[in-house]
CSV table of C-alpha atoms in Angstrom, one decimal:
chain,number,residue,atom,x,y,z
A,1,UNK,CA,222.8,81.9,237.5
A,2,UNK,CA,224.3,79.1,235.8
A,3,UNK,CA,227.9,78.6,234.1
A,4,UNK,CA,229.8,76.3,232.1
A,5,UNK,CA,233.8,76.2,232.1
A,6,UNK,CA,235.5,74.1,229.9
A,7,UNK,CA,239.1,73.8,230.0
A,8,UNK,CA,240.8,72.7,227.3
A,9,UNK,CA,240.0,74.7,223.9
A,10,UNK,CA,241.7,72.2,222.0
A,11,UNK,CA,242.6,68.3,222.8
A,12,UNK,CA,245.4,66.5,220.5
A,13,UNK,CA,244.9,62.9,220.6
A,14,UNK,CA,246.7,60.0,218.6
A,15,UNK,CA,243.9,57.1,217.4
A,16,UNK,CA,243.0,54.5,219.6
A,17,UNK,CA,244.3,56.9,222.9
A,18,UNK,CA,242.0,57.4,225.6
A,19,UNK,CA,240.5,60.6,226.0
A,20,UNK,CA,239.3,63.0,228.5
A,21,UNK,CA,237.4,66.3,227.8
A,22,UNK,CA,236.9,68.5,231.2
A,23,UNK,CA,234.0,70.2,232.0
A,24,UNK,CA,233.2,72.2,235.1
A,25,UNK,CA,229.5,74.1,236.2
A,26,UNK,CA,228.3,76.3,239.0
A,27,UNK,CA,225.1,76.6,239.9
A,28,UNK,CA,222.9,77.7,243.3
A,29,UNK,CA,220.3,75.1,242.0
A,30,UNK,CA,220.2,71.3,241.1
A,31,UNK,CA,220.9,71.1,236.9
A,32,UNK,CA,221.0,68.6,234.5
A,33,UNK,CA,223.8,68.0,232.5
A,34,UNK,CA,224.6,67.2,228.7
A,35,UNK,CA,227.6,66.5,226.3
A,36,UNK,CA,226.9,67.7,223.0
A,37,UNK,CA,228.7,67.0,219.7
A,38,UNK,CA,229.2,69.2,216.9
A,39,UNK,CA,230.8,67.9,213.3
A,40,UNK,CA,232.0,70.7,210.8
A,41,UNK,CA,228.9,72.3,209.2
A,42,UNK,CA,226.7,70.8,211.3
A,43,UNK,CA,224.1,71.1,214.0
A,44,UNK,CA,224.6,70.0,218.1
A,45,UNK,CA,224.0,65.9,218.8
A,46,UNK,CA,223.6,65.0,221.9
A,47,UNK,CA,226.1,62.3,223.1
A,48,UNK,CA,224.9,61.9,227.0
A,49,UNK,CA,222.8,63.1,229.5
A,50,UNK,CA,223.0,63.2,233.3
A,51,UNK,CA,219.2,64.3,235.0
A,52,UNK,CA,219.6,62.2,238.3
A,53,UNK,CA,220.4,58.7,239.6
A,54,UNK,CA,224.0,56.8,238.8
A,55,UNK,CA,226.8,59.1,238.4
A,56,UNK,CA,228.4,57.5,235.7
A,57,UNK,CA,226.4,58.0,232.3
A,58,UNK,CA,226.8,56.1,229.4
A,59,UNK,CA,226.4,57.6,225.6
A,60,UNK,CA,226.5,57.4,222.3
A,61,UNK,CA,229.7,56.3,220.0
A,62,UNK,CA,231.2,54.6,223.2
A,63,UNK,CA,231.4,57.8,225.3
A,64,UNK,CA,231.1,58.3,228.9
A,65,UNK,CA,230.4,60.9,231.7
A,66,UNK,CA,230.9,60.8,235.2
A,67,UNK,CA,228.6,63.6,237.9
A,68,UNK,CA,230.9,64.6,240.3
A,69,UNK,CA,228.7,66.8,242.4
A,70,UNK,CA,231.4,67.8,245.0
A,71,UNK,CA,233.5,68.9,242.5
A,72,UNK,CA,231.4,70.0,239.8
A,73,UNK,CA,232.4,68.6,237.5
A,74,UNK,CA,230.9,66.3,234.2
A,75,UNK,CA,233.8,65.0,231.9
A,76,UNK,CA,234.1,63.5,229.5
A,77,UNK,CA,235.6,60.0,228.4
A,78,UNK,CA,236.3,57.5,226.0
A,79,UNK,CA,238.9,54.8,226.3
A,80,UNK,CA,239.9,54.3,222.8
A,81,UNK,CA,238.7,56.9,220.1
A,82,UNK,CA,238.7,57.1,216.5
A,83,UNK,CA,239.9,59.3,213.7
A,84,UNK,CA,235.6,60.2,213.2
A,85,UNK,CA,235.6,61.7,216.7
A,86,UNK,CA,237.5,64.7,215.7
A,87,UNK,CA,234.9,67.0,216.3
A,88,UNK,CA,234.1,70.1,218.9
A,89,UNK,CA,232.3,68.8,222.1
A,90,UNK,CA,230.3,71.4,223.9
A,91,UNK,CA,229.1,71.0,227.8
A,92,UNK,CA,225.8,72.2,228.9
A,93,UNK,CA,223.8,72.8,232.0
A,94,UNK,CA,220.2,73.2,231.9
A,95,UNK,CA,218.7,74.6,235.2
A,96,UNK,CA,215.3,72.4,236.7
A,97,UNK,CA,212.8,70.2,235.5
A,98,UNK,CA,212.2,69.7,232.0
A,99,UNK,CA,212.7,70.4,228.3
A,100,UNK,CA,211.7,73.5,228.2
A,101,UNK,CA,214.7,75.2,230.2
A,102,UNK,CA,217.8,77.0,227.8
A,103,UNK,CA,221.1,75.3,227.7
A,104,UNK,CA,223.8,77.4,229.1
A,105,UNK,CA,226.9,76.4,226.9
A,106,UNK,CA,230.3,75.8,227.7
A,107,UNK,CA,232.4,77.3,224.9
A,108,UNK,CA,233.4,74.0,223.5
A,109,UNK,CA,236.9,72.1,223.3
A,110,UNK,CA,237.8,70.7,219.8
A,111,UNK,CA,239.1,67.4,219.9
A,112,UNK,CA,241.4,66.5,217.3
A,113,UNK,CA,242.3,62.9,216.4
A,114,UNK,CA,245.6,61.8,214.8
A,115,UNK,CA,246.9,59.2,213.0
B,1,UNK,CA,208.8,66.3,210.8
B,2,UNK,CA,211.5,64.2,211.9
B,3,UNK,CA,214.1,66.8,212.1
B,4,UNK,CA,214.3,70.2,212.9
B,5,UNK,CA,214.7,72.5,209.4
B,6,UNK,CA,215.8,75.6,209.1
B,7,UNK,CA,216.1,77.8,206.0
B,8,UNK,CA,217.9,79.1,204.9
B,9,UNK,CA,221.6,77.6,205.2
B,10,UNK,CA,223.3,80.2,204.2
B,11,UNK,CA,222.2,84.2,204.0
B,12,UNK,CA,224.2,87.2,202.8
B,13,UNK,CA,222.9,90.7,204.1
B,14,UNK,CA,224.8,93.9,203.9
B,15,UNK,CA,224.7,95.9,206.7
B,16,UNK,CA,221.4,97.7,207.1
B,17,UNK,CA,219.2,94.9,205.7
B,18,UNK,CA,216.8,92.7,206.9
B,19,UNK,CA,217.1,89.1,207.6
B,20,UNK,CA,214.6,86.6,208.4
B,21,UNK,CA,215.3,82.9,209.3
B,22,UNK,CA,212.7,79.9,209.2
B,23,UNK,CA,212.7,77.0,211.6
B,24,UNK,CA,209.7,74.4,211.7
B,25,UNK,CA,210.7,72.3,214.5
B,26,UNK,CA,209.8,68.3,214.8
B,27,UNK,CA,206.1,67.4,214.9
B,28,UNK,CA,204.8,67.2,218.3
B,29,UNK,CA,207.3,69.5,219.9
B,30,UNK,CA,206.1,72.3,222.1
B,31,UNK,CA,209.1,74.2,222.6
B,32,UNK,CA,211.1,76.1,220.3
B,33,UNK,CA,214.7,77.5,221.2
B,34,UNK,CA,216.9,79.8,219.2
B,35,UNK,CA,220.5,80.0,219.8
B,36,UNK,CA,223.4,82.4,218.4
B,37,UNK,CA,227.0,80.8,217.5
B,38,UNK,CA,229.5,83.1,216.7
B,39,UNK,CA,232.8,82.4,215.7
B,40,UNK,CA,234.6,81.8,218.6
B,41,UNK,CA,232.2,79.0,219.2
B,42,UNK,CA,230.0,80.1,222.2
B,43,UNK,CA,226.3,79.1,222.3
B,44,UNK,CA,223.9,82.3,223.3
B,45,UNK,CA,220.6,81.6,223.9
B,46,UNK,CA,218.3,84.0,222.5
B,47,UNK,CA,214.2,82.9,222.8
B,48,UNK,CA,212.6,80.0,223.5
B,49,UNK,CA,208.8,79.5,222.7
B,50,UNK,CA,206.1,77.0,224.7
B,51,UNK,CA,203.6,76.9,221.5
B,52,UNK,CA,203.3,80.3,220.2
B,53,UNK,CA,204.2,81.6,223.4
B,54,UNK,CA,207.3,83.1,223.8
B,55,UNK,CA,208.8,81.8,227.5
B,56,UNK,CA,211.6,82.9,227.9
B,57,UNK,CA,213.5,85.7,225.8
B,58,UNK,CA,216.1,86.5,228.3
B,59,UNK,CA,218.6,86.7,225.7
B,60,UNK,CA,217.0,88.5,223.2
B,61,UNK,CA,218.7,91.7,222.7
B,62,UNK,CA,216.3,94.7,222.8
B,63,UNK,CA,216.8,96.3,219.3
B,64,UNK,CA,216.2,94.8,216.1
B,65,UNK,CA,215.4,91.2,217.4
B,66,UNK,CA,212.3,89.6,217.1
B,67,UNK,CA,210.5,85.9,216.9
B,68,UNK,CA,207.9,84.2,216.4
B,69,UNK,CA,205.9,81.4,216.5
B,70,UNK,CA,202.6,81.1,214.7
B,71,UNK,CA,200.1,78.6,214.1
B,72,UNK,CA,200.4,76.1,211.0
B,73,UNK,CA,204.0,78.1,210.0
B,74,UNK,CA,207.3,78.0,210.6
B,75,UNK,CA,209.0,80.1,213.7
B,76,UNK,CA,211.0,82.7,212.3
B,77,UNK,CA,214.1,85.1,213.5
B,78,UNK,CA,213.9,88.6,212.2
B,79,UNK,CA,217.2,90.9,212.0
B,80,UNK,CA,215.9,94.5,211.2
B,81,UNK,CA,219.1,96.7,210.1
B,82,UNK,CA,221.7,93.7,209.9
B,83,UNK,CA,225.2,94.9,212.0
B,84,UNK,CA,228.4,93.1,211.0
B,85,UNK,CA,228.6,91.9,214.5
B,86,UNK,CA,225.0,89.8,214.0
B,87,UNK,CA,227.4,87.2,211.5
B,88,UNK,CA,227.2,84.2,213.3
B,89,UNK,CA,225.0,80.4,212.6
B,90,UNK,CA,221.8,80.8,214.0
B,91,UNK,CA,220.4,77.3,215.3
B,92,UNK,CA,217.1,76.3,216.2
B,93,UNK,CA,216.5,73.6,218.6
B,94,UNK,CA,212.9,72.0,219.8
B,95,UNK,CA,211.7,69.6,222.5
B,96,UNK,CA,208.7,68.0,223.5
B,97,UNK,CA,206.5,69.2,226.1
B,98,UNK,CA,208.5,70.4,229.7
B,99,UNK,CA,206.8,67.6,232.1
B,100,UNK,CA,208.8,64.8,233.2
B,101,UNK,CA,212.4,63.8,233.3
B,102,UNK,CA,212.1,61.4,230.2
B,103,UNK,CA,211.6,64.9,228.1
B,104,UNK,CA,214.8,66.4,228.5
B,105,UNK,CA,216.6,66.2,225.1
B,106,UNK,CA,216.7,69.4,223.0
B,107,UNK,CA,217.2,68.5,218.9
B,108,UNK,CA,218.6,70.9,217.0
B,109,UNK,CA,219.0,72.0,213.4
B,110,UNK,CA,221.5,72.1,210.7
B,111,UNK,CA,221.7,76.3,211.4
B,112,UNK,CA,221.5,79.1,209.0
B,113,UNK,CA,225.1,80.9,208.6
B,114,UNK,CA,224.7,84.4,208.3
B,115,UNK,CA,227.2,86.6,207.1
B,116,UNK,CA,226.5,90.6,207.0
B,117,UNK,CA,228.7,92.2,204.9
């Protein structure tokens, strides 16, 4: 079986601070990974995805992800964010090939940007 | 469609009701997934349809639950005898078919909020 851990439930950040967003899996079987954003009243978008290849993972809205398969791991990052980031970021693991697999949820960390 | 649609946003039930929720999922999408968020944030999966198939219903709990996916209609989530513990926003998500790397991307929906009371 699969699991998500992420460890912060909440992330203060000033504007234009870099941030980092920890996520953490276990799994008996190679995943694929995914960073989705969700804004108040709103559905999941996906930000990144990680199915295989470079470790590092570029996304939407100037985000970024690095694999870290020793460590199992997949955070997080962007180096400058904005006040329209604040949102709640949820990690996900999807076990195999394909996109018919469920996502197995982390249980989100809210990141809030300040002025 | 473009999106995935679900109606409706918002449902009040009191306890004991029904409650049925509507999801057509974007054109050309084979799989359908349901997912439960309750308020502490945590995604559980529920059902997922291939077609109108169900694949994998894992999550589904025994009583009350049910799904489906029919031809030339919306999938829908039925609630028989609402609890106060089934308030939560109920999200639908679809993808295209499961073959291939490049079809890995499930998009969801707005949700339906529903609050028994």
């Amino acid at each position: 079986a699969q699991s998500v851990t992420q460890l912060d439930s909440q992330v203060p950040v000033f504007e234009e601070a870099p941030v980092e967003l920890r996520c953490n899996y276990s799994s008996s079987v190679s995943v694929y990974l995914f960073w989705y954003v969700q804004y108040p009243n709103q559905g999941l978008q996906l930000l990144l995805k990680y199915l295989s290849g470079s470790t590092l993972v570029k996304g939407i809205n100037g985000f970024e992800a690095e694999f870290n398969k020793s460590q199992t791991s997949f955070h997080l990052r962007k180096p400058s964010v904005h006040i329209s980031d604040t949102a709640e970021y949820f990690c996900a693991v999807s076990p195999g090939i394909g996109g018919y697999n469920k996502l197995i949820f982390g249980a989100g960390t809210r990141l809030a940007v300040h002025p | 469609g473009e999106e995935v649609a679900q109606t409706p946003k918002h449902l009040v039930r009191g306890e004991g009701q029904k409650a049925k929720l509507y999801c057509a999922p974007i054109k050309g999408h084979s799989y359908v997934f349901w997912y439960q968020q309750v308020l502490k944030n945590e995604f559980k999966f529920l059902i997922s349809f291939q077609n109108e198939n169900v694949f994998d219903e894992t999550g589904m709990p025994k009583e009350r639950f049910s799904a489906k996916c029919l031809p030339n209609s919306p999938c829908s989530l039925e609630i028989q005898a609402t609890k106060l513990e089934d308030s939560a926003v109920y999200f639908c998500a679809s993808s295209m078919t499961g073959t291939g790397t490049l079809n890995t991307e499930a998009f969801f929906g707005q949700g339906t909020r529903l609050t028994v009371v």
